[in-house]
mmCIF file of C-alpha atoms in Angstrom:
data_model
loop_
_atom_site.group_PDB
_atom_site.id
_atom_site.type_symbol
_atom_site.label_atom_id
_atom_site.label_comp_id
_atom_site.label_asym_id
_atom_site.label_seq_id
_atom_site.Cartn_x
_atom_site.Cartn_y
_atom_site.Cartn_z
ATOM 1 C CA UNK A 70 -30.511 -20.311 2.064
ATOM 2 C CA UNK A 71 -27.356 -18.552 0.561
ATOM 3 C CA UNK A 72 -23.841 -19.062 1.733
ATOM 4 C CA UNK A 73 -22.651 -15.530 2.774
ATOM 5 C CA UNK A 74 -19.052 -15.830 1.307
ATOM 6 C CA UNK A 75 -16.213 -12.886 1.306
ATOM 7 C CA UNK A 76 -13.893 -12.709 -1.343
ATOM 8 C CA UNK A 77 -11.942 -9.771 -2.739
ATOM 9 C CA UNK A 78 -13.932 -7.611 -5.318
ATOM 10 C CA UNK A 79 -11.544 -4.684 -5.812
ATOM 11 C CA UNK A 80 -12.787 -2.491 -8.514
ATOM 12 C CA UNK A 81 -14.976 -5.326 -9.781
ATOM 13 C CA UNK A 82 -17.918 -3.980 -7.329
ATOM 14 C CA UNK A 83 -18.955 -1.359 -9.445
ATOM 15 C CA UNK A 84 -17.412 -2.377 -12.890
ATOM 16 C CA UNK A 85 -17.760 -6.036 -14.433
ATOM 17 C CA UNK A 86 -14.905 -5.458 -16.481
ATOM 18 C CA UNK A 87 -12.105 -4.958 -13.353
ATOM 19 C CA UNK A 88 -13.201 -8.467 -11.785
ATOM 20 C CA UNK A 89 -10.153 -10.564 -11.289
ATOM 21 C CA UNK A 90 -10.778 -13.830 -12.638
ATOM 22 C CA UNK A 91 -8.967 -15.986 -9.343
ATOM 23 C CA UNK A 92 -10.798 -13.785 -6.571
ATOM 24 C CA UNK A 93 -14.335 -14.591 -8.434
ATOM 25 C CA UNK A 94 -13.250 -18.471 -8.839
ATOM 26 C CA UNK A 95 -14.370 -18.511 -5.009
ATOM 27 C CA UNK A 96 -17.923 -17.863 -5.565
ATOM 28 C CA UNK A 97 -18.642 -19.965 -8.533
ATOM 29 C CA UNK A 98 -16.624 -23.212 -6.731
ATOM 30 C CA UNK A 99 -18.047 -22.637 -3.233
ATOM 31 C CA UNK A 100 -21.397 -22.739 -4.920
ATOM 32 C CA UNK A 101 -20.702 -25.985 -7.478
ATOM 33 C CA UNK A 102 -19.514 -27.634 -4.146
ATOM 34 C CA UNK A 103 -21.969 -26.679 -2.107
ATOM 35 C CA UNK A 104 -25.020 -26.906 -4.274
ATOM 36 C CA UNK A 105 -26.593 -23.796 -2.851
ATOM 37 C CA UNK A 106 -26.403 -20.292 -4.102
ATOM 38 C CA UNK A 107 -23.679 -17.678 -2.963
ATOM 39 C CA UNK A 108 -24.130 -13.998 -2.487
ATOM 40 C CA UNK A 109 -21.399 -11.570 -1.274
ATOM 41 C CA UNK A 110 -20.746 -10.227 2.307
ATOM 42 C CA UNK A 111 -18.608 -8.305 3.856
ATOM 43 C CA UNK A 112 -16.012 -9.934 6.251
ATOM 44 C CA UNK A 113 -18.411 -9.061 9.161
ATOM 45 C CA UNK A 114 -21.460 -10.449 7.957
ATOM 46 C CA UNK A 115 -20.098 -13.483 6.242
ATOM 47 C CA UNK A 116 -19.733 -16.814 7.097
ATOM 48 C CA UNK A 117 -17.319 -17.715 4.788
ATOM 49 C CA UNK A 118 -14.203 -17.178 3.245
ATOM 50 C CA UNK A 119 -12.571 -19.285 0.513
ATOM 51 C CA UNK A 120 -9.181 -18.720 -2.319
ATOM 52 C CA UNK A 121 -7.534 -15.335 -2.141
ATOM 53 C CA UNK A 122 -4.793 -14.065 0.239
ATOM 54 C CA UNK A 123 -7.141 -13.027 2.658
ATOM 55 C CA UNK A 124 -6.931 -14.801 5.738
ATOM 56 C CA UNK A 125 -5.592 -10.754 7.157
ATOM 57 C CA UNK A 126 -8.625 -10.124 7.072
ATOM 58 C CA UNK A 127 -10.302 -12.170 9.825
ATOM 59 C CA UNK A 128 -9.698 -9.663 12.339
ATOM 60 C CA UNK A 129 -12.708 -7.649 10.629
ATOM 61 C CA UNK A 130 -14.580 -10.706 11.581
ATOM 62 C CA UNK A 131 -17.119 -8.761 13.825
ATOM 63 C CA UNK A 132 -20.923 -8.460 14.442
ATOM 64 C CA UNK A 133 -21.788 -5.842 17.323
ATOM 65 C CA UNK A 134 -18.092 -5.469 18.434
ATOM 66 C CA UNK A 135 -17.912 -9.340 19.111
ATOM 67 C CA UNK A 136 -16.112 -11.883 17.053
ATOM 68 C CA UNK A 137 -17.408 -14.388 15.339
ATOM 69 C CA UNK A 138 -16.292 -17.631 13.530
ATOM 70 C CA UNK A 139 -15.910 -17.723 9.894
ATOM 71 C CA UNK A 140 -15.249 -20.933 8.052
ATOM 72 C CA UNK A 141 -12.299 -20.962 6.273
ATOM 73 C CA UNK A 142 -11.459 -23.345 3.127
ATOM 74 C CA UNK A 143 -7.988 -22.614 1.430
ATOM 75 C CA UNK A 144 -7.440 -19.125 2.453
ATOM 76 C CA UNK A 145 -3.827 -17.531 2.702
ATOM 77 C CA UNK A 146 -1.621 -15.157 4.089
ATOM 78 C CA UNK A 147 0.331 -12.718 2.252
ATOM 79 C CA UNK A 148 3.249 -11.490 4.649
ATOM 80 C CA UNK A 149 5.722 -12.988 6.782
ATOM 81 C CA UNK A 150 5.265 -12.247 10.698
ATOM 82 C CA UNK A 151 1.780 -11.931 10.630
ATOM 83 C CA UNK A 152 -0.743 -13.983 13.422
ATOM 84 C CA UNK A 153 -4.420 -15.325 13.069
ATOM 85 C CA UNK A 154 -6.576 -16.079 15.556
ATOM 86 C CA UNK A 155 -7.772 -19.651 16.253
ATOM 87 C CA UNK A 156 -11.289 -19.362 16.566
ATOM 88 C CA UNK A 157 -12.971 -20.103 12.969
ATOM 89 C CA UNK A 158 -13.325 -23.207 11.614
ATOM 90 C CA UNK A 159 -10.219 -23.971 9.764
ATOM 91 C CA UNK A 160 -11.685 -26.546 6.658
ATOM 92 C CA UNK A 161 -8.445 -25.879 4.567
ATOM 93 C CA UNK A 162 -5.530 -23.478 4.158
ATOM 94 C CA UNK A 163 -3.520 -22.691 1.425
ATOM 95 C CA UNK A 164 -0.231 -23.683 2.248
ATOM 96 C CA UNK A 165 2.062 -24.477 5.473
ATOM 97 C CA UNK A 166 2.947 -20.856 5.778
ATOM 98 C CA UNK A 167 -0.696 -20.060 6.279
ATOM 99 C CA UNK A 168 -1.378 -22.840 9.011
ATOM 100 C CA UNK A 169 1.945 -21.616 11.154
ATOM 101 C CA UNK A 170 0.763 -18.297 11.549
ATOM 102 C CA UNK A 171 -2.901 -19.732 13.028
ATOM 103 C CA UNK A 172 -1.892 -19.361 16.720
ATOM 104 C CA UNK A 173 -3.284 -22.608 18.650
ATOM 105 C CA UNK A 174 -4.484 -23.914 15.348
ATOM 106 C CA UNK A 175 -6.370 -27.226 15.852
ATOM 107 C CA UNK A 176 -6.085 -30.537 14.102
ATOM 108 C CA UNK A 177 -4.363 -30.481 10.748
ATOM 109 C CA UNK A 178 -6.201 -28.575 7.951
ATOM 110 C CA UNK A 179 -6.466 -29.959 4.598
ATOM 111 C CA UNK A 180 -4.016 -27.715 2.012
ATOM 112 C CA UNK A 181 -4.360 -26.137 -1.154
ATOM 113 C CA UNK A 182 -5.435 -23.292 -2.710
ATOM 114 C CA UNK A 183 -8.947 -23.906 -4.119
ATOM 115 C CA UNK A 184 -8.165 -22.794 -7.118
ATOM 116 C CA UNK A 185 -6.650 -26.348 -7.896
ATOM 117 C CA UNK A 186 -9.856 -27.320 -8.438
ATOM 118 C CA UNK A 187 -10.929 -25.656 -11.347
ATOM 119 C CA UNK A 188 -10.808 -28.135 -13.383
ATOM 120 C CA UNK A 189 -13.691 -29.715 -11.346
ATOM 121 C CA UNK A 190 -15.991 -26.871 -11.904
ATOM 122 C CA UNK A 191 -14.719 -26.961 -15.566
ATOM 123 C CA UNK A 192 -16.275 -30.748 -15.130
ATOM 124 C CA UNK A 193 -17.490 -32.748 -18.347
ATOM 125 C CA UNK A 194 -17.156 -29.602 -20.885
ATOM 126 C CA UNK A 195 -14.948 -30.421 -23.791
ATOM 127 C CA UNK A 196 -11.563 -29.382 -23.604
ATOM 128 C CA UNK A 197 -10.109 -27.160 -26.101
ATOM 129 C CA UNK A 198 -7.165 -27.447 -28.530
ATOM 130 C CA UNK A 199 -4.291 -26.628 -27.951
ATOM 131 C CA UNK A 200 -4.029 -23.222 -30.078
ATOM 132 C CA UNK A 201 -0.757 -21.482 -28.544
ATOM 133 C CA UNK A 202 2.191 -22.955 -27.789
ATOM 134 C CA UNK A 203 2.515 -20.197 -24.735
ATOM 135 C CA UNK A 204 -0.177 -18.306 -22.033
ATOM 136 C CA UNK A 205 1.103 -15.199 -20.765
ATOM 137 C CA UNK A 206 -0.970 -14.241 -18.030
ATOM 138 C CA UNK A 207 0.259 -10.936 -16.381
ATOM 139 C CA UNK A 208 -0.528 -9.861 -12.950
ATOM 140 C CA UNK A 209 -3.101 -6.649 -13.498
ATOM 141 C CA UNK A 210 -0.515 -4.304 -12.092
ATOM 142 C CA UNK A 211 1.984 -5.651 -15.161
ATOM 143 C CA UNK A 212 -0.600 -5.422 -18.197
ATOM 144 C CA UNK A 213 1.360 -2.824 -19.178
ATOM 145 C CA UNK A 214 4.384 -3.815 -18.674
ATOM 146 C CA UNK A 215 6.289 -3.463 -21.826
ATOM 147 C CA UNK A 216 7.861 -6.882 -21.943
ATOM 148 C CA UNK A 217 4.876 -7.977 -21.834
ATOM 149 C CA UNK A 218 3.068 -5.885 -25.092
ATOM 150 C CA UNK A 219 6.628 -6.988 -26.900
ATOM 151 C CA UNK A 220 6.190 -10.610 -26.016
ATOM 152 C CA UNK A 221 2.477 -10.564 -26.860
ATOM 153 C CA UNK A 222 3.284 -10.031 -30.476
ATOM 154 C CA UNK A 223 5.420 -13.025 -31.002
ATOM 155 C CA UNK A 224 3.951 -15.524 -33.108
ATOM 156 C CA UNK A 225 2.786 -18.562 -30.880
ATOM 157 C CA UNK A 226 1.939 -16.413 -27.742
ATOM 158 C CA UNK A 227 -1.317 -15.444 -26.341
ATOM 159 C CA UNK A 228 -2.056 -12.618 -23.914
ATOM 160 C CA UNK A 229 -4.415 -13.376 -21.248
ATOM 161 C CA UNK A 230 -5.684 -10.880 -19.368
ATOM 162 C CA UNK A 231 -6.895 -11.750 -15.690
ATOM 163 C CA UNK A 232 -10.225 -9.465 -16.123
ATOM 164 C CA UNK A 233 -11.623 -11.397 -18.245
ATOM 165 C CA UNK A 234 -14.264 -13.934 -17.618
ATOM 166 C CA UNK A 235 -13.319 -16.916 -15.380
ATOM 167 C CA UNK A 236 -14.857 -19.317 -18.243
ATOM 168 C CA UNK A 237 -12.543 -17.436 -21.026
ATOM 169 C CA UNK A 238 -9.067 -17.653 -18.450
ATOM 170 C CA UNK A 239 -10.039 -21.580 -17.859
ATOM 171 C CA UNK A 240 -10.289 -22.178 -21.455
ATOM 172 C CA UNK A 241 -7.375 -19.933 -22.770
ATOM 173 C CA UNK A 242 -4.741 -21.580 -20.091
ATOM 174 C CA UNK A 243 -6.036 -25.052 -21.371
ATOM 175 C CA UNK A 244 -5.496 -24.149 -25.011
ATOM 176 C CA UNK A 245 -1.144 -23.244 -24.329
ATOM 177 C CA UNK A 246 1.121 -25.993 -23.660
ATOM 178 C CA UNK A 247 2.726 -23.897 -21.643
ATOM 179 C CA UNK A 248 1.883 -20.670 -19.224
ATOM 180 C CA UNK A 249 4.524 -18.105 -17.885
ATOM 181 C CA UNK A 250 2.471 -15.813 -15.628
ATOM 182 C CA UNK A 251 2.914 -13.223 -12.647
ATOM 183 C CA UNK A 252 -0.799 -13.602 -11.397
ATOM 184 C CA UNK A 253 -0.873 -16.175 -8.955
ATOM 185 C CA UNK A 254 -4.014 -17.665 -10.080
ATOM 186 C CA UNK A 255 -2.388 -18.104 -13.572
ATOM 187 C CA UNK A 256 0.076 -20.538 -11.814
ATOM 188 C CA UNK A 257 -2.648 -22.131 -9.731
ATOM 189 C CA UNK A 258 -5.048 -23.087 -12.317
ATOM 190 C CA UNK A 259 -2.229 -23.924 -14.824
ATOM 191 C CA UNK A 260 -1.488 -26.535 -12.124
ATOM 192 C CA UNK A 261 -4.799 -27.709 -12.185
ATOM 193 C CA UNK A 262 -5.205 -28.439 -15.641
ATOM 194 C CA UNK A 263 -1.438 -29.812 -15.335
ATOM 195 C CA UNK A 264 -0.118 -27.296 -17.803
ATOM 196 C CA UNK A 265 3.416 -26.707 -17.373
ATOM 197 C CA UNK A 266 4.220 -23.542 -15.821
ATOM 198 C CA UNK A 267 6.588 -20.940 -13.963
ATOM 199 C CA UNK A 268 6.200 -17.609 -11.947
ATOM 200 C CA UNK A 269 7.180 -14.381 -13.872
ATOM 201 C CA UNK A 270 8.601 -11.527 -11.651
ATOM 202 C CA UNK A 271 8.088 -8.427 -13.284
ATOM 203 C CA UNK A 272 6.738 -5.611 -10.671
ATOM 204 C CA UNK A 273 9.488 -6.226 -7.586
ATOM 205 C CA UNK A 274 7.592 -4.860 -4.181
ATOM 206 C CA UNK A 275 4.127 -4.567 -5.865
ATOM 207 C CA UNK A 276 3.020 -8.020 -5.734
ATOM 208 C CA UNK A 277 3.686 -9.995 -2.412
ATOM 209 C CA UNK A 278 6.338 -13.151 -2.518
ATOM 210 C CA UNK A 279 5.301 -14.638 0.392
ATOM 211 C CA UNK A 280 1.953 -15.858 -1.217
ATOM 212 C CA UNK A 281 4.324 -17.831 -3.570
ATOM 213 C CA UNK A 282 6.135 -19.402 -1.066
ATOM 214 C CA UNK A 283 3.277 -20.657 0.799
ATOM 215 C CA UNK A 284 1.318 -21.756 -2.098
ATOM 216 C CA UNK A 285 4.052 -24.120 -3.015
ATOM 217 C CA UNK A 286 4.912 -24.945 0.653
ATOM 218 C CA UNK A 287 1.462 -27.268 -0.177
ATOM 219 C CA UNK A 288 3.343 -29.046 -2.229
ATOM 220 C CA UNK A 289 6.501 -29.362 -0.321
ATOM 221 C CA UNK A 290 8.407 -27.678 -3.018
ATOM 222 C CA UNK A 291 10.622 -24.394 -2.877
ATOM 223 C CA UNK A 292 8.975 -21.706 -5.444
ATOM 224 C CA UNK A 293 11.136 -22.118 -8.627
ATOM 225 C CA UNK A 294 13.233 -19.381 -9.063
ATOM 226 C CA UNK A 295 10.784 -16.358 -11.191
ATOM 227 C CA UNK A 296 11.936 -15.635 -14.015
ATOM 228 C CA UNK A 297 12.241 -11.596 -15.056
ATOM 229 C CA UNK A 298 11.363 -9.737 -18.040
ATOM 230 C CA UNK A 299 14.828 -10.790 -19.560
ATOM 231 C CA UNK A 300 13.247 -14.590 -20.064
ATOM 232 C CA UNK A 301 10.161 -12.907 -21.924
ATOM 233 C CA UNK A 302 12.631 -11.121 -24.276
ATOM 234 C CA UNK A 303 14.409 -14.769 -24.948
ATOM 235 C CA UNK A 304 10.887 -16.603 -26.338
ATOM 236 C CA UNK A 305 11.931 -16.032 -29.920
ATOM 237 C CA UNK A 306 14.936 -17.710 -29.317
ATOM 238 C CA UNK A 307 14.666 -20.147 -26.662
ATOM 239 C CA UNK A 308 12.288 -22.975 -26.393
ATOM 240 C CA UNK A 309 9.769 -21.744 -23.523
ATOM 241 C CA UNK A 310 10.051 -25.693 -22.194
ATOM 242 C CA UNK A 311 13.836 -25.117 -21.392
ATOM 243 C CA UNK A 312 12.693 -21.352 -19.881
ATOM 244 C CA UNK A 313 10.243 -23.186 -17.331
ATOM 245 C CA UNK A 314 12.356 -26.014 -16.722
ATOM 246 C CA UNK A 315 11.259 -29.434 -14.738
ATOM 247 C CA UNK A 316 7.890 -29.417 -14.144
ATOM 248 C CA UNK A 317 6.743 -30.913 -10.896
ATOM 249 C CA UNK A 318 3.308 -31.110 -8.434
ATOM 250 C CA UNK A 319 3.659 -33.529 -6.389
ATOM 251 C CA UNK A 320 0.739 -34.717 -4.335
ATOM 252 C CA UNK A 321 -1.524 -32.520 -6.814
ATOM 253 C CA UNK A 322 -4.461 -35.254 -6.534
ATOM 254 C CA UNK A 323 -4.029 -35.389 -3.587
ATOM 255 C CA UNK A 324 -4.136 -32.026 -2.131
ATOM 256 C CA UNK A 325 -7.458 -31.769 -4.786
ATOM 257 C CA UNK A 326 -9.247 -34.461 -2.651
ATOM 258 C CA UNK A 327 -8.644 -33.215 -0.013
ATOM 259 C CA UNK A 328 -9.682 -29.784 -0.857
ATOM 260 C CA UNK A 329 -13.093 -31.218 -1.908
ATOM 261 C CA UNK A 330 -13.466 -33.705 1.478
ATOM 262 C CA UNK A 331 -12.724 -30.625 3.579
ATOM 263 C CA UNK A 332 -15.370 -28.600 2.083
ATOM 264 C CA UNK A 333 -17.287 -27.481 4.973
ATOM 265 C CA UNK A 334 -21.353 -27.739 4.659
ATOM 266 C CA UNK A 335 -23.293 -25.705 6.864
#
């Protein structure tokens, strides 16, 4: 039997090429872990929801008018103020800003964003070279940003773009020593293949901040400071390893077992 999963398609329902590699991370780790396969459903027919910032939308969790419980492994929220309900089966959530807005939340869920285990479902594959000496990795709203087309060109960068393939983003971020990236996911599985790395801020009020800060909240850390289209404009100049600065994740094994002992089978 399937596991009826939700994750955020976008565009990528109807065209291939507009599917965001972090939302469709969900369904090929949910079924690796799981061993079973996964077909999409909409928040009120599914039964489970895994990575993306889209724990909002449990309050579509509804079959006839009634709720019903969804399991939940390393969703998050994406706004400040915001309140879940209590009911599903909380497996894991993505950070501590995500478990203090479960009101009445039960027990202590494990933390982390699934996407820190990528390099699981990358498993026993070979990894690649290191071919770049930087990823950039802009969120889709700043592909055409033009810091980012000017930076692109530099000799030593490579441009990866978040529609393509989620095998061809794994293996690109693994082949940089070092990622600067305004997608989320970029960070995330940068951390998971322990590539140093550090938040660009490019598109101010477009993409939420509060996702940041409870991503790293996992870790106990404070979001390093983004840095703005200024730092891409420096690369030629400045060694990218003083633009990211100390590198830290601590706990990062940890937080990936318990990601995988929380997975929920059902």
């Amino acid at each position: 039997m399937a596991i009826k999963l939700y994750w955020c398609r976008g565009k990528g329902r109807s065209d291939p090429s507009q599917q965001n590699f972090g939302d469709y991370l969900s369904p090929l780790l949910v079924e690796m872990l799981a061993g079973k396969p996964v077909v999409y459903a909409p928040i009120n027919r599914a039964e489970m929801m895994a990575i993306g910032s889209i724990l909002p939308r449990e309050r579509k969790a509804k079959r006839f008018f009634l709720p019903h419980r969804l399991h939940i492994w390393g969703a998050g929220t994406d706004a400040p103020g915001l309140s879940f309900s209590a009911r599903h089966h909380y497996h894991a959530l993505r950070g501590v800003k995500s478990c203090e807005q479960v009101i009445g939340l039960r027990g202590s869920p494990a933390l982390g964003d699934p996407g820190l285990l990528a390099n699981h479902w990358w498993g026993g594959k070979a990894r690649p070279a290191k071919t770049h000496k930087v990823g950039i990795i802009p969120h889709y709203v700043d592909r055409q940003h033009p810091a980012i087309i000017d930076a692109s060109k530099q000799p030593g960068v490579l441009l990866i773009d978040v529609f393509w393939p989620v095998e061809e983003v794994l293996r690109s971020i693994q082949a940089c020593d070092f990622v600067l990236s305004s997608s989320m996911h970029g960070l995330i599985v940068a951390d998971a293949f322990e590539v140093p790395n550090r938040r660009l801020r490019l598109s101010s009020g477009l993409i939420s901040d509060f996702k940041f800060v409870d991503y790293y909240s996992a870790f106990s850390l404070n979001e390093p400071e983004p840095l703005c289209s200024s730092a891409l404009e420096r690369l030629i100049r400045q060694d990218v390893a003083e633009l990211i600065g100390e590198y830290v994740r601590p706990g990062l094994s940890g937080l990936q077992a318990g990601l995988l002992r929380s997975f929920p089978f059902f």
